[in-house]
Amino acid sequence: MTRDLRSIDVGRFARVSNHRHLVLLMSRLKPMQELHNATKETALFIESVSSSDLFNSREPIIVTRAPGRLDVMGGIADYSGSLVLQLPIANATYVALQKSDSRSLRIVSQPDRTFEFELANFDGPIAYETGRELFANSDNHWAAYVAGVFLVLMRERSVSFDQGASILISSNVPEGKGVSSSAALEVAVMQAATRAFGVEMNCRELATLCQKVENLVAGAPCGIMDQMTSSCGEENRLLQLLCQPDQLRGTLRIPDELGLWGIDSGVRHAVSGSDYTTVRTAAFMGYRMITDVAGLRRDSKWKGYLANISPSEFEATYLQALPSTIKGAEFLSHYQGITDTVTRVHPSVDYPVRQSSSHAIYENSRVQAFAAALKEWQSLEQASPLGELMFQSHQSYSDCGLGSEATDLIVELVRDSLADGLYGARITGGGSGGTVAVLGRSSARPAIESVANRFEHQTGYKPTIFSGSSPGASTFGHVLVNRSEISLMQKEPGTIIEDNTL
């Protein structure tokens, strides 16, 4: 049923700050179908904020928004210093935060999650390992991505929280589908907390702190690309990020003739899963072995990143020096450890060193070629080579042990649809399930739906199709809702106001 925004009591919606499409919504607005999707969702979330008994009428409420992301190229090579290309998707997480008199966090995640936490538990501030243990219980682990923001700000920015906060969360970024629901949550909460408590930082700094939340408090060993896209991404453009560790290289326009979609495989993805962790650790083990072969005590040549080794140099000198697999204990007896700060080598595990290292090196080469083609875009004749790069990336994931039958099926269905305007597909993010990114003509939505229908027919699972894009949290900025200043809203009803002075 289509809702009409004219039915919303938006007298409590006070002002919007630092948003390209700053909106003051009054008691009478345009019908919902006439508004941009992000604006519709913002208005509906504001409605839920204005009616929530979580908030009082004394303090202003900060509302922020952060999108999920579609990993177009690069994926797990981020932790090896690769270039990655990421698209902020239309699905997003909203957060409303209001400072409170007590030093407690009251967290409500719609529709039915709640959590309360005393900030005194973080005082010291405590070590990250201690903080991680506070959220080890599977029932409240989700709250680590929210409360962890406060611990990171205490440790990294020396913020002293004399007040707590009430936090309302609403998200349509589905969990476990490989589109960075955790990053969207971290970024939206960090954006709200820094605005409410007066902590200044740019989008890149914010993303870096959010990665610490995920790595060090939630305990998930992700790279930086998810948080950076959610924080700094631009609508309908691919964020170019060189993960050494977080060099923004601008954005790439997606040609009008091309479209990008995500098709959910139904297999739950988790960055904290053992397959991802094993492959990541194996890549760092491979790097340690390569520097030993090269006789490098201080690595000024590749600066700690596999991606800085060219494929030709790797094949000529180092490929055969790497074992296909090696037991953790054997590696530790020769090399002691690795340089990764968020994983460690377990003596009893067999690590696929050669393929994990190869993937990082060749993936960076593929991403560089993909970006170069978009920069020099002239016609659709260039689309098929882009698709082939995606197919190669997908196969490399599988060779690392990060594939799945469901994602393989989606990719094969796309291969069967090349005549229908599709060009390529690949598993995304940490692999082992999740979402498949698909490249096609901009008019190829029917072919995407056909792939989804055939997948459902063969598996019994109806996949979600992700389409569209939206701005990152930095572009959205924040909305200030002040229930006590309804008088501010005495404007002409039914108007949408742009205000670049806030």
Short mmCIF file of C-alpha atoms in Angstrom, two decimals:
data_model
loop_
_atom_site.label_atom_id
_atom_site.label_comp_id
_atom_site.label_asym_id
_atom_site.label_seq_id
_atom_site.Cartn_x
_atom_site.Cartn_y
_atom_site.Cartn_z
CA MET A 1 0.00 0.00 0.00
CA THR A 2 1.39 3.40 -1.01
CA ARG A 3 1.63 5.83 1.88
CA ASP A 4 1.12 9.56 1.47
CA LEU A 5 3.55 11.72 3.40
CA ARG A 6 0.81 14.27 3.94
CA SER A 7 -0.48 12.00 6.70
CA ILE A 8 2.77 12.29 8.66
CA ASP A 9 3.01 14.69 11.59
CA VAL A 10 6.36 16.22 10.72
CA GLY A 11 6.00 19.22 12.98
CA ARG A 12 8.76 17.66 15.05
CA PHE A 13 11.19 17.43 12.12
CA ALA A 14 13.35 20.51 12.69
CA ARG A 15 16.26 20.79 10.32
CA VAL A 16 18.72 18.97 8.07
CA SER A 17 22.46 19.68 7.96
CA ASN A 18 25.08 19.13 5.23
CA HIS A 19 22.87 17.14 2.83
CA ARG A 20 22.75 17.90 -0.88
CA HIS A 21 18.99 17.58 -0.86
CA LEU A 22 18.19 19.20 2.46
CA VAL A 23 14.57 18.61 3.28
CA LEU A 24 12.23 20.27 5.75
CA LEU A 25 9.10 18.16 5.71
CA MET A 26 5.88 19.79 6.84
CA SER A 27 2.47 18.45 7.76
CA ARG A 28 1.50 18.43 4.09
CA LEU A 29 4.04 17.02 1.58
CA LYS A 30 4.19 15.63 -1.89
CA PRO A 31 2.87 12.08 -2.29
CA MET A 32 5.43 9.40 -1.50
CA GLN A 33 5.76 8.23 -5.11
CA GLU A 34 7.02 11.67 -6.16
CA LEU A 35 9.99 11.62 -3.81
CA HIS A 36 13.45 10.10 -4.22
CA ASN A 37 13.73 6.74 -2.45
CA ALA A 38 16.31 7.98 0.06
CA THR A 39 14.04 10.92 0.89
CA LYS A 40 11.05 8.61 1.35
CA GLU A 41 12.99 6.39 3.72
CA THR A 42 14.33 9.40 5.61
CA ALA A 43 10.83 10.77 6.10
CA LEU A 44 9.48 7.45 7.31
CA PHE A 45 12.34 7.02 9.75
CA ILE A 46 11.83 10.56 11.02
CA GLU A 47 8.20 9.63 11.62
CA SER A 48 9.25 6.67 13.74
CA VAL A 49 11.75 8.86 15.62
CA SER A 50 9.16 11.53 16.33
CA SER A 51 6.77 8.97 17.81
CA SER A 52 9.32 6.87 19.72
CA ASP A 53 9.18 6.88 23.51
CA LEU A 54 12.95 6.25 23.51
CA PHE A 55 13.56 10.00 23.19
CA ASN A 56 12.66 13.01 25.32
CA SER A 57 11.65 16.49 24.18
CA ARG A 58 14.61 18.31 25.77
CA GLU A 59 17.65 17.26 23.78
CA PRO A 60 18.02 17.40 19.97
CA ILE A 61 18.10 14.09 18.09
CA ILE A 62 20.78 13.44 15.46
CA VAL A 63 19.67 11.29 12.49
CA THR A 64 22.23 9.76 10.14
CA ARG A 65 22.15 7.39 7.19
CA ALA A 66 24.80 5.02 5.78
CA PRO A 67 24.39 2.69 2.79
CA GLY A 68 25.53 -0.85 2.25
CA ARG A 69 27.85 -1.57 -0.67
CA LEU A 70 28.17 -3.81 -3.71
CA ASP A 71 31.71 -5.11 -4.17
CA VAL A 72 32.12 -4.74 -7.94
CA MET A 73 35.84 -5.66 -8.09
CA GLY A 74 38.59 -6.20 -5.55
CA GLY A 75 36.91 -7.96 -2.64
CA ILE A 76 39.18 -9.83 -0.27
CA ALA A 77 42.29 -8.43 -1.95
CA ASP A 78 41.69 -5.27 0.08
CA TYR A 79 43.73 -6.58 3.01
CA SER A 80 46.60 -7.23 0.58
CA GLY A 81 46.72 -3.63 -0.61
CA SER A 82 44.72 -3.99 -3.83
CA LEU A 83 42.74 -1.35 -5.64
CA VAL A 84 39.03 -2.02 -5.10
CA LEU A 85 35.93 -0.67 -6.88
CA GLN A 86 32.83 -0.32 -4.72
CA LEU A 87 29.28 0.92 -5.29
CA PRO A 88 27.19 2.33 -2.43
CA ILE A 89 23.80 0.67 -2.80
CA ALA A 90 20.29 2.02 -2.29
CA ASN A 91 19.75 -0.06 0.86
CA ALA A 92 20.84 1.80 3.99
CA THR A 93 20.89 1.91 7.78
CA TYR A 94 19.36 4.82 9.69
CA VAL A 95 20.37 5.82 13.20
CA ALA A 96 18.78 8.33 15.56
CA LEU A 97 20.88 9.30 18.59
CA GLN A 98 20.04 11.56 21.51
CA LYS A 99 22.37 12.31 24.40
CA SER A 100 21.06 11.27 27.81
CA ASP A 101 21.70 12.41 31.37
CA SER A 102 22.95 9.02 32.53
CA ARG A 103 26.17 7.34 31.33
CA SER A 104 24.30 4.47 29.76
CA LEU A 105 23.51 3.40 26.21
CA ARG A 106 19.92 2.43 25.46
CA ILE A 107 19.91 0.77 22.05
CA VAL A 108 16.81 -0.25 20.12
CA SER A 109 17.24 -1.91 16.73
CA GLN A 110 13.92 -2.21 14.92
CA PRO A 111 11.94 -4.34 14.93
CA ASP A 112 12.78 -6.28 18.08
CA ARG A 113 16.36 -6.00 19.36
CA THR A 114 17.17 -4.08 22.52
CA PHE A 115 20.33 -3.67 24.57
CA GLU A 116 21.40 -1.53 27.52
CA PHE A 117 25.00 -0.91 28.45
CA GLU A 118 26.83 1.19 31.04
CA LEU A 119 29.66 3.26 29.58
CA ALA A 120 31.45 2.87 32.92
CA ASN A 121 32.31 -0.64 31.68
CA PHE A 122 34.62 1.03 29.14
CA ASP A 123 36.33 3.38 31.57
CA GLY A 124 40.11 3.37 31.60
CA PRO A 125 39.62 2.99 28.72
CA ILE A 126 39.72 -0.79 28.76
CA ALA A 127 41.73 -2.81 26.23
CA TYR A 128 40.01 -3.86 23.01
CA GLU A 129 40.34 -7.52 23.93
CA THR A 130 38.47 -6.89 27.16
CA GLY A 131 35.80 -4.96 25.28
CA ARG A 132 35.43 -7.79 22.79
CA GLU A 133 34.80 -10.25 25.60
CA LEU A 134 31.89 -8.12 26.83
CA PHE A 135 30.01 -8.92 23.61
CA ALA A 136 31.09 -12.54 23.15
CA ASN A 137 27.58 -13.80 23.92
CA SER A 138 25.89 -14.58 20.62
CA ASP A 139 22.63 -12.98 21.78
CA ASN A 140 24.16 -9.53 22.19
CA HIS A 141 27.08 -9.70 19.76
CA TRP A 142 25.22 -7.40 17.36
CA ALA A 143 25.51 -4.61 19.95
CA ALA A 144 29.32 -4.67 19.64
CA TYR A 145 28.94 -2.81 16.33
CA VAL A 146 27.07 -0.03 18.16
CA ALA A 147 28.60 0.22 21.63
CA GLY A 148 32.04 -0.46 20.13
CA VAL A 149 31.91 2.98 18.52
CA PHE A 150 32.14 4.55 21.97
CA LEU A 151 35.08 2.41 23.05
CA VAL A 152 36.98 3.25 19.84
CA LEU A 153 36.35 6.98 20.32
CA MET A 154 37.57 6.70 23.92
CA ARG A 155 40.75 4.87 22.92
CA GLU A 156 41.61 6.53 19.60
CA ARG A 157 40.34 10.08 20.16
CA SER A 158 40.51 10.31 23.98
CA VAL A 159 36.82 11.22 24.11
CA SER A 160 35.42 11.37 27.63
CA PHE A 161 31.73 10.53 27.66
CA ASP A 162 30.08 12.30 30.60
CA GLN A 163 26.72 11.48 29.06
CA GLY A 164 25.27 8.37 27.50
CA ALA A 165 22.86 8.09 24.60
CA SER A 166 19.57 6.65 23.43
CA ILE A 167 19.99 5.08 19.99
CA LEU A 168 17.30 3.95 17.55
CA ILE A 169 18.34 1.85 14.52
CA SER A 170 16.41 0.90 11.40
CA SER A 171 17.99 -0.88 8.43
CA ASN A 172 17.02 -2.46 5.15
CA VAL A 173 20.58 -3.67 4.51
CA PRO A 174 20.06 -7.41 5.06
CA GLU A 175 22.51 -9.24 7.29
CA GLY A 176 24.62 -12.09 6.00
CA LYS A 177 24.19 -11.30 2.30
CA GLY A 178 27.62 -9.81 1.69
CA VAL A 179 26.50 -6.20 1.18
CA SER A 180 28.15 -4.81 4.33
CA SER A 181 25.31 -4.50 6.79
CA SER A 182 27.84 -4.26 9.62
CA ALA A 183 29.74 -1.39 7.98
CA ALA A 184 26.52 0.52 7.34
CA LEU A 185 25.62 0.15 11.02
CA GLU A 186 29.05 1.18 12.30
CA VAL A 187 29.26 4.18 10.00
CA ALA A 188 25.76 5.45 10.78
CA VAL A 189 26.36 5.14 14.54
CA MET A 190 29.83 6.73 14.33
CA GLN A 191 28.45 9.60 12.25
CA ALA A 192 25.67 10.21 14.78
CA ALA A 193 27.93 9.90 17.83
CA THR A 194 30.61 12.26 16.50
CA ARG A 195 28.00 14.87 15.56
CA ALA A 196 26.20 14.62 18.91
CA PHE A 197 29.37 14.78 21.02
CA GLY A 198 31.24 17.34 18.91
CA VAL A 199 34.05 15.14 17.54
CA GLU A 200 35.40 16.47 14.25
CA MET A 201 36.66 14.09 11.54
CA ASN A 202 36.45 13.60 7.80
CA CYS A 203 34.84 10.64 6.05
CA ARG A 204 38.12 8.76 5.69
CA GLU A 205 39.01 9.10 9.36
CA LEU A 206 35.51 8.01 10.29
CA ALA A 207 35.79 4.89 8.12
CA THR A 208 39.14 3.99 9.66
CA LEU A 209 37.69 4.16 13.18
CA CYS A 210 34.71 2.08 12.08
CA GLN A 211 37.07 -0.60 10.81
CA LYS A 212 38.58 -0.69 14.30
CA VAL A 213 35.10 -1.25 15.72
CA GLU A 214 34.65 -4.28 13.49
CA ASN A 215 38.17 -5.68 13.83
CA LEU A 216 38.89 -5.02 17.47
CA VAL A 217 35.52 -4.97 19.26
CA ALA A 218 33.24 -7.11 17.09
CA GLY A 219 36.18 -9.38 16.24
CA ALA A 220 35.57 -9.62 12.48
CA PRO A 221 38.83 -9.34 10.43
CA CYS A 222 37.52 -7.22 7.55
CA GLY A 223 39.51 -4.85 5.37
CA ILE A 224 38.76 -1.14 5.01
CA MET A 225 36.69 -1.04 1.80
CA ASP A 226 33.25 -1.62 3.35
CA GLN A 227 33.46 1.24 5.84
CA MET A 228 35.12 3.57 3.34
CA THR A 229 32.37 3.03 0.76
CA SER A 230 29.58 3.49 3.30
CA SER A 231 31.21 6.66 4.60
CA CYS A 232 32.74 8.31 1.51
CA GLY A 233 30.85 6.78 -1.44
CA GLU A 234 29.00 8.78 -4.07
CA GLU A 235 25.70 7.88 -5.67
CA ASN A 236 25.96 6.01 -9.01
CA ARG A 237 29.76 6.12 -8.98
CA LEU A 238 32.36 3.48 -8.18
CA LEU A 239 34.60 4.41 -5.28
CA GLN A 240 38.26 3.76 -6.12
CA LEU A 241 40.15 2.83 -2.99
CA LEU A 242 43.76 1.72 -2.91
CA CYS A 243 43.89 -0.22 0.35
CA GLN A 244 47.40 0.87 1.39
CA PRO A 245 45.84 1.31 3.80
CA ASP A 246 43.10 3.75 2.77
CA GLN A 247 44.06 5.91 -0.21
CA LEU A 248 40.98 7.36 -1.88
CA ARG A 249 41.56 7.61 -5.64
CA GLY A 250 38.34 9.39 -6.52
CA THR A 251 35.32 7.84 -8.20
CA LEU A 252 34.52 6.38 -11.60
CA ARG A 253 31.37 7.21 -13.50
CA ILE A 254 29.34 4.19 -14.47
CA PRO A 255 28.62 4.60 -18.20
CA ASP A 256 24.96 5.22 -18.99
CA GLU A 257 24.90 2.08 -21.13
CA LEU A 258 25.89 -0.16 -18.19
CA GLY A 259 24.02 -1.40 -15.15
CA LEU A 260 25.12 -3.16 -11.97
CA TRP A 261 23.01 -5.46 -9.84
CA GLY A 262 23.47 -7.79 -6.91
CA ILE A 263 21.72 -11.18 -6.69
CA ASP A 264 21.53 -12.77 -3.26
CA SER A 265 22.46 -16.46 -3.19
CA GLY A 266 20.64 -17.26 0.04
CA VAL A 267 23.85 -18.62 1.59
CA ARG A 268 24.69 -16.59 4.66
CA HIS A 269 28.04 -14.83 4.47
CA ALA A 270 30.12 -13.85 7.50
CA VAL A 271 33.49 -12.11 7.43
CA SER A 272 34.24 -13.78 10.76
CA GLY A 273 33.81 -17.21 9.18
CA SER A 274 36.70 -19.66 9.24
CA ASP A 275 37.11 -19.85 5.44
CA TYR A 276 37.65 -16.11 5.05
CA THR A 277 39.98 -15.98 8.05
CA THR A 278 42.01 -18.95 6.78
CA VAL A 279 42.48 -17.43 3.33
CA ARG A 280 43.38 -14.03 4.76
CA THR A 281 45.94 -15.54 7.12
CA ALA A 282 47.36 -17.66 4.28
CA ALA A 283 47.91 -14.55 2.15
CA PHE A 284 49.94 -12.91 4.91
CA MET A 285 51.88 -16.14 5.36
CA GLY A 286 52.66 -16.12 1.64
CA TYR A 287 53.88 -12.54 1.84
CA ARG A 288 56.17 -13.43 4.73
CA MET A 289 57.63 -16.31 2.70
CA ILE A 290 58.14 -14.15 -0.38
CA THR A 291 60.05 -11.50 1.56
CA ASP A 292 62.24 -14.27 2.94
CA VAL A 293 62.99 -15.57 -0.57
CA ALA A 294 63.73 -12.00 -1.68
CA GLY A 295 66.10 -11.53 1.27
CA LEU A 296 64.21 -8.49 2.54
CA ARG A 297 64.59 -7.74 6.23
CA ARG A 298 62.96 -4.36 5.97
CA ASP A 299 60.40 -4.38 3.22
CA SER A 300 60.84 -1.05 1.43
CA LYS A 301 60.18 -2.70 -1.93
CA TRP A 302 56.53 -3.77 -1.58
CA LYS A 303 55.68 -1.88 1.61
CA GLY A 304 53.93 -4.85 3.20
CA TYR A 305 51.40 -5.50 0.39
CA LEU A 306 51.12 -8.48 -1.94
CA ALA A 307 49.31 -6.25 -4.43
CA ASN A 308 52.56 -4.36 -5.07
CA ILE A 309 54.14 -7.48 -6.57
CA SER A 310 53.50 -7.63 -10.31
CA PRO A 311 52.12 -10.87 -11.80
CA SER A 312 55.19 -11.24 -14.02
CA GLU A 313 57.62 -10.91 -11.11
CA PHE A 314 55.52 -13.28 -9.02
CA GLU A 315 55.44 -15.95 -11.73
CA ALA A 316 59.14 -15.64 -12.53
CA THR A 317 60.52 -15.69 -9.00
CA TYR A 318 58.08 -16.52 -6.23
CA LEU A 319 55.14 -18.65 -7.38
CA GLN A 320 56.94 -21.99 -7.22
CA ALA A 321 58.64 -21.05 -3.95
CA LEU A 322 55.29 -21.05 -2.18
CA PRO A 323 53.83 -24.34 -0.95
CA SER A 324 50.35 -25.23 -2.10
CA THR A 325 49.44 -25.72 1.56
CA ILE A 326 51.37 -25.61 4.81
CA LYS A 327 50.48 -26.56 8.36
CA GLY A 328 50.45 -23.64 10.75
CA ALA A 329 52.92 -25.31 13.08
CA GLU A 330 55.47 -25.80 10.32
CA PHE A 331 55.16 -22.18 9.22
CA LEU A 332 55.59 -20.89 12.78
CA SER A 333 58.70 -23.00 13.29
CA HIS A 334 60.39 -21.20 10.39
CA TYR A 335 58.84 -17.70 10.36
CA GLN A 336 57.45 -17.11 13.88
CA GLY A 337 54.42 -15.08 12.74
CA ILE A 338 52.80 -12.69 10.26
CA THR A 339 52.32 -8.94 10.03
CA ASP A 340 48.50 -9.03 10.05
CA THR A 341 47.21 -7.35 13.19
CA VAL A 342 43.79 -9.02 13.28
CA THR A 343 44.50 -12.70 12.53
CA ARG A 344 47.05 -15.20 13.77
CA VAL A 345 48.45 -18.50 12.55
CA HIS A 346 46.94 -21.53 14.29
CA PRO A 347 49.34 -24.49 14.50
CA SER A 348 46.73 -27.12 13.65
CA VAL A 349 45.29 -25.46 10.52
CA ASP A 350 46.31 -26.23 6.92
CA TYR A 351 46.69 -22.93 5.02
CA PRO A 352 46.30 -22.63 1.20
CA VAL A 353 49.26 -20.27 0.86
CA ARG A 354 49.96 -20.38 -2.89
CA GLN A 355 46.43 -19.75 -4.11
CA SER A 356 45.61 -17.17 -1.43
CA SER A 357 48.74 -15.20 -2.32
CA SER A 358 48.17 -15.58 -6.07
CA HIS A 359 44.61 -14.30 -5.76
CA ALA A 360 45.68 -11.01 -4.18
CA ILE A 361 48.31 -10.34 -6.85
CA TYR A 362 46.18 -11.22 -9.87
CA GLU A 363 43.04 -9.60 -8.47
CA ASN A 364 44.79 -6.26 -8.16
CA SER A 365 45.84 -6.58 -11.81
CA ARG A 366 42.25 -7.35 -12.81
CA VAL A 367 40.88 -4.37 -10.88
CA GLN A 368 43.44 -2.04 -12.42
CA ALA A 369 42.42 -3.23 -15.90
CA PHE A 370 38.71 -2.83 -15.06
CA ALA A 371 39.24 0.74 -13.83
CA ALA A 372 41.36 1.66 -16.84
CA ALA A 373 38.65 0.46 -19.21
CA LEU A 374 36.01 2.58 -17.48
CA LYS A 375 38.26 5.65 -17.58
CA GLU A 376 38.68 5.17 -21.35
CA TRP A 377 35.08 4.15 -21.99
CA GLN A 378 33.80 4.69 -25.52
CA SER A 379 31.19 2.05 -26.31
CA LEU A 380 29.56 -1.22 -25.29
CA GLU A 381 32.22 -3.09 -27.25
CA GLN A 382 34.36 -2.72 -24.11
CA ALA A 383 31.76 -4.35 -21.87
CA SER A 384 32.53 -8.02 -22.63
CA PRO A 385 36.18 -7.73 -21.50
CA LEU A 386 34.94 -6.18 -18.26
CA GLY A 387 32.61 -9.12 -17.79
CA GLU A 388 35.45 -11.57 -18.42
CA LEU A 389 37.50 -9.92 -15.66
CA MET A 390 34.59 -10.51 -13.30
CA PHE A 391 34.33 -14.17 -14.31
CA GLN A 392 38.07 -14.59 -13.70
CA SER A 393 37.75 -13.01 -10.27
CA HIS A 394 34.93 -15.37 -9.39
CA GLN A 395 36.96 -18.42 -10.39
CA SER A 396 39.89 -17.21 -8.32
CA TYR A 397 37.65 -16.97 -5.24
CA SER A 398 36.59 -20.58 -5.79
CA ASP A 399 40.22 -21.67 -6.20
CA CYS A 400 40.91 -20.14 -2.77
CA GLY A 401 38.09 -22.17 -1.24
CA LEU A 402 35.74 -19.19 -0.95
CA GLY A 403 33.11 -20.25 -3.45
CA SER A 404 29.74 -21.89 -2.92
CA GLU A 405 27.38 -23.98 -5.04
CA ALA A 406 24.73 -21.28 -4.92
CA THR A 407 26.96 -18.43 -6.06
CA ASP A 408 28.49 -20.68 -8.74
CA LEU A 409 24.99 -21.39 -10.04
CA ILE A 410 24.14 -17.69 -10.30
CA VAL A 411 27.37 -17.01 -12.19
CA GLU A 412 26.65 -19.89 -14.60
CA LEU A 413 23.13 -18.60 -15.18
CA VAL A 414 24.63 -15.21 -16.05
CA ARG A 415 27.05 -16.94 -18.47
CA ASP A 416 24.02 -18.51 -20.12
CA SER A 417 22.45 -15.05 -20.50
CA LEU A 418 25.21 -13.22 -22.37
CA ALA A 419 22.96 -12.95 -25.40
CA ASP A 420 20.37 -11.18 -23.24
CA GLY A 421 22.59 -8.23 -22.37
CA LEU A 422 24.56 -9.56 -19.39
CA TYR A 423 28.36 -9.42 -19.46
CA GLY A 424 29.85 -10.86 -16.29
CA ALA A 425 29.38 -11.83 -12.65
CA ARG A 426 31.42 -12.58 -9.55
CA ILE A 427 31.02 -13.52 -5.93
CA THR A 428 31.56 -10.52 -3.67
CA GLY A 429 33.09 -9.48 -0.38
CA GLY A 430 34.39 -12.29 1.79
CA GLY A 431 32.93 -15.01 -0.43
CA SER A 432 31.53 -18.35 0.75
CA GLY A 433 28.01 -17.27 -0.13
CA GLY A 434 26.45 -13.86 0.02
CA THR A 435 25.69 -11.79 -3.07
CA VAL A 436 26.85 -12.04 -6.68
CA ALA A 437 27.61 -8.79 -8.52
CA VAL A 438 26.36 -8.74 -12.12
CA LEU A 439 27.31 -6.39 -14.95
CA GLY A 440 24.97 -5.86 -17.88
CA ARG A 441 23.37 -3.37 -20.18
CA SER A 442 21.43 -0.73 -18.31
CA SER A 443 18.31 -2.14 -20.00
CA ALA A 444 19.01 -5.71 -18.87
CA ARG A 445 16.75 -5.78 -15.81
CA PRO A 446 14.52 -8.44 -17.47
CA ALA A 447 17.59 -10.67 -17.91
CA ILE A 448 18.48 -10.18 -14.22
CA GLU A 449 14.96 -11.16 -13.20
CA SER A 450 15.15 -14.20 -15.48
CA VAL A 451 18.38 -15.30 -13.76
CA ALA A 452 16.73 -14.86 -10.37
CA ASN A 453 13.65 -16.82 -11.48
CA ARG A 454 15.71 -19.69 -12.87
CA PHE A 455 17.78 -19.75 -9.67
CA GLU A 456 14.58 -19.97 -7.63
CA HIS A 457 13.26 -22.75 -9.87
CA GLN A 458 16.43 -24.81 -9.38
CA THR A 459 16.99 -24.16 -5.67
CA GLY A 460 13.63 -23.24 -4.18
CA TYR A 461 15.09 -19.99 -2.85
CA LYS A 462 13.77 -16.64 -4.08
CA PRO A 463 16.77 -14.28 -4.21
CA THR A 464 16.79 -10.61 -3.36
CA ILE A 465 17.87 -8.38 -6.24
CA PHE A 466 19.88 -5.32 -5.23
CA SER A 467 19.66 -2.41 -7.62
CA GLY A 468 20.22 1.31 -7.49
CA SER A 469 22.65 3.47 -5.57
CA SER A 470 22.63 6.18 -2.91
CA PRO A 471 25.08 8.62 -1.33
CA GLY A 472 27.51 7.73 1.43
CA ALA A 473 27.08 8.93 5.00
CA SER A 474 29.35 11.93 4.49
CA THR A 475 27.25 13.26 1.64
CA PHE A 476 24.02 12.67 3.55
CA GLY A 477 25.37 14.47 6.59
CA HIS A 478 22.87 14.53 9.45
CA VAL A 479 19.34 15.55 10.25
CA LEU A 480 18.67 17.48 13.45
CA VAL A 481 15.29 16.71 14.99
CA ASN A 482 14.26 18.99 17.85
CA ARG A 483 10.87 18.25 19.32
CA SER A 484 10.87 21.38 21.47
CA GLU A 485 11.15 23.77 18.54
CA ILE A 486 8.05 23.06 16.52
CA SER A 487 7.78 26.79 15.94
CA LEU A 488 10.77 26.53 13.62
CA MET A 489 8.57 24.67 11.21
CA GLN A 490 6.04 27.38 10.42
CA LYS A 491 6.86 27.41 6.71
CA GLU A 492 4.57 27.05 3.75
CA PRO A 493 3.04 23.54 3.87
CA GLY A 494 3.89 21.13 1.13
CA THR A 495 7.34 22.51 0.37
CA ILE A 496 10.74 20.91 0.09
CA ILE A 497 13.44 23.38 1.04
CA GLU A 498 17.11 23.31 0.07
CA ASP A 499 19.36 25.00 2.62
CA ASN A 500 23.10 24.93 2.14
CA THR A 501 23.83 27.24 5.07
CA LEU A 502 23.24 24.66 7.82
#
